[in-house]
Amino acid sequence: MTKLFVILFCTILFLSKSYALDSQAKQIQINCYVDFEFNQINFNGKKLDECIRKYFLKNEIISIDVFASSDSFGKRNRNKKLSDDRIMSIKKYLIKNYPKIPVSIYEPEEDKQYSSMGIVRLKMVDKNSKLGKYLLAKKNKQYDSLNYFSFLSGAGYSAANISDTKYTGYNVFLKFMFPFSHDYNWFYGVGVRYQNLSFNNNSKTINNSDINFNSFQTGLDLAYFFKTSLVDFVINPFAYFGFYNSFTRTITQSDGTAITASPSILNHISLGASANILFKASHFYFGPGASYSTSYLQFNNYQDDNGVSYNGISNFYKSWNINFTLGCYL
C-alpha cells in the first residue's frame, strides 16, 4: 500500500511539473510586424522569415500565430479579411519551412493594433533554459514519431519488349522510405519487386512456344513527395538488381509433348522512375501509379531437352507498369 502511494505521489508530481512548464511557456511571446507580400496568390515569405529567424537561433519557438489583414494597407482596406487562398498560402509556407512549429492563422479584429497590418506572434523560450530544453525534447519526441517513415506496396499490369518480342504480365512491389534529415519532401529507401512476364505465339502451323520470365529484384529508391492536405504527388527514381531470375522456354509439340529450356541469367539490372498520385486517409495512402524502366539482361546461348540450340541475350529492354498503390506513413 505504501509503495502504491509513493508511485501515485511521484506521478502527480511529474504531471504537475510538466503542466507548470507548459503553462509557463504560454506566457512567453513577442510580436513581429510584417507587411505580407504576394505574387498573385503565392506568398513571398522573405520578410516573415527575417522576423522568425531573428529569434530562431537563440530561442525555442513553441508556436507561430499569424494575424493577417489585406495586403493593401490603406484605410479603405482596414479590417479587410485576406482571401482564403492567400491565408492558406501563408500557412502552407510556414508548415513547409518550419515543420516542427504549430501554426495558427487568425482573421483581423476591429479596433486592434494589427487590424490594418500583418502581425506575427511568436511564443518562445530560451533554448538553453531548463524550460526550453524540456519543451524541445518533448516536441522532438512527438514529431519524430510522425511522418517519419513511409511504407508503400502495390501491384498491377506489366508489359515489356525484349529482343523485339512483346511480353505481358504483372508485378508486385514493396518500398520502405525514410526522409532525409530536416527535409520531409525528399525520401530515400529500399525496395523489392517481383515481375512475371510471359509470351505465347499460339501458332496453329508450328509447335506452340511459351516463354516465361520471372524476376525478383531489390534496390534503392529516391522519392520526392509534393504534399498537400488531401493528396501527395510522388516522383520516384529507382535502381534495382535482379537477385533471382528465371527464363524458361517451353515448346509444346503437336502430340502434346513439352520440351523446356532454361538458361542461366548472368546479369539483370533495371533503372527507371515511377509517378504516383496518393490520396491520404488518416495515416494511409492509396492511389494509382505508373512506372517506366530500362533494363539490361544477359544470358548465354542455351539448349533444350532435345539438344536444340537458342541464342542468348545481351542487350537492353524497356518495360512499363501500371499499378495501384497502398501504403501508410508513420
PDB file of C-alpha atoms in Angstrom, residues 87 103-104 107 171 195 218 228 235 281 291 311:
ATOM      1  CA  ILE A  87      -4.366  32.732 -45.931  1.00  0.00           C
ATOM      2  CA  VAL A 103       0.944  27.390 -36.946  1.00  0.00           C
ATOM      3  CA  SER A 104      -2.366  29.226 -36.472  1.00  0.00           C
ATOM      4  CA  GLU A 107      -8.615  36.957 -39.046  1.00  0.00           C
ATOM      5  CA  ASN A 171       4.260  -7.046 -60.913  1.00  0.00           C
ATOM      6  CA  GLN A 195       7.812  -9.271 -62.029  1.00  0.00           C
ATOM      7  CA  THR A 218      15.830  -5.368 -54.933  1.00  0.00           C
ATOM      8  CA  THR A 228      -0.958  18.682 -49.915  1.00  0.00           C
ATOM      9  CA  ILE A 235       8.160  11.078 -58.271  1.00  0.00           C
ATOM     10  CA  ALA A 281      -6.908   8.905 -45.255  1.00  0.00           C
ATOM     11  CA  SER A 291       6.483   3.345 -63.950  1.00  0.00           C
ATOM     12  CA  ASN A 311      20.658 -17.679 -78.981  1.00  0.00           C
TER      13      ASN A 311
END
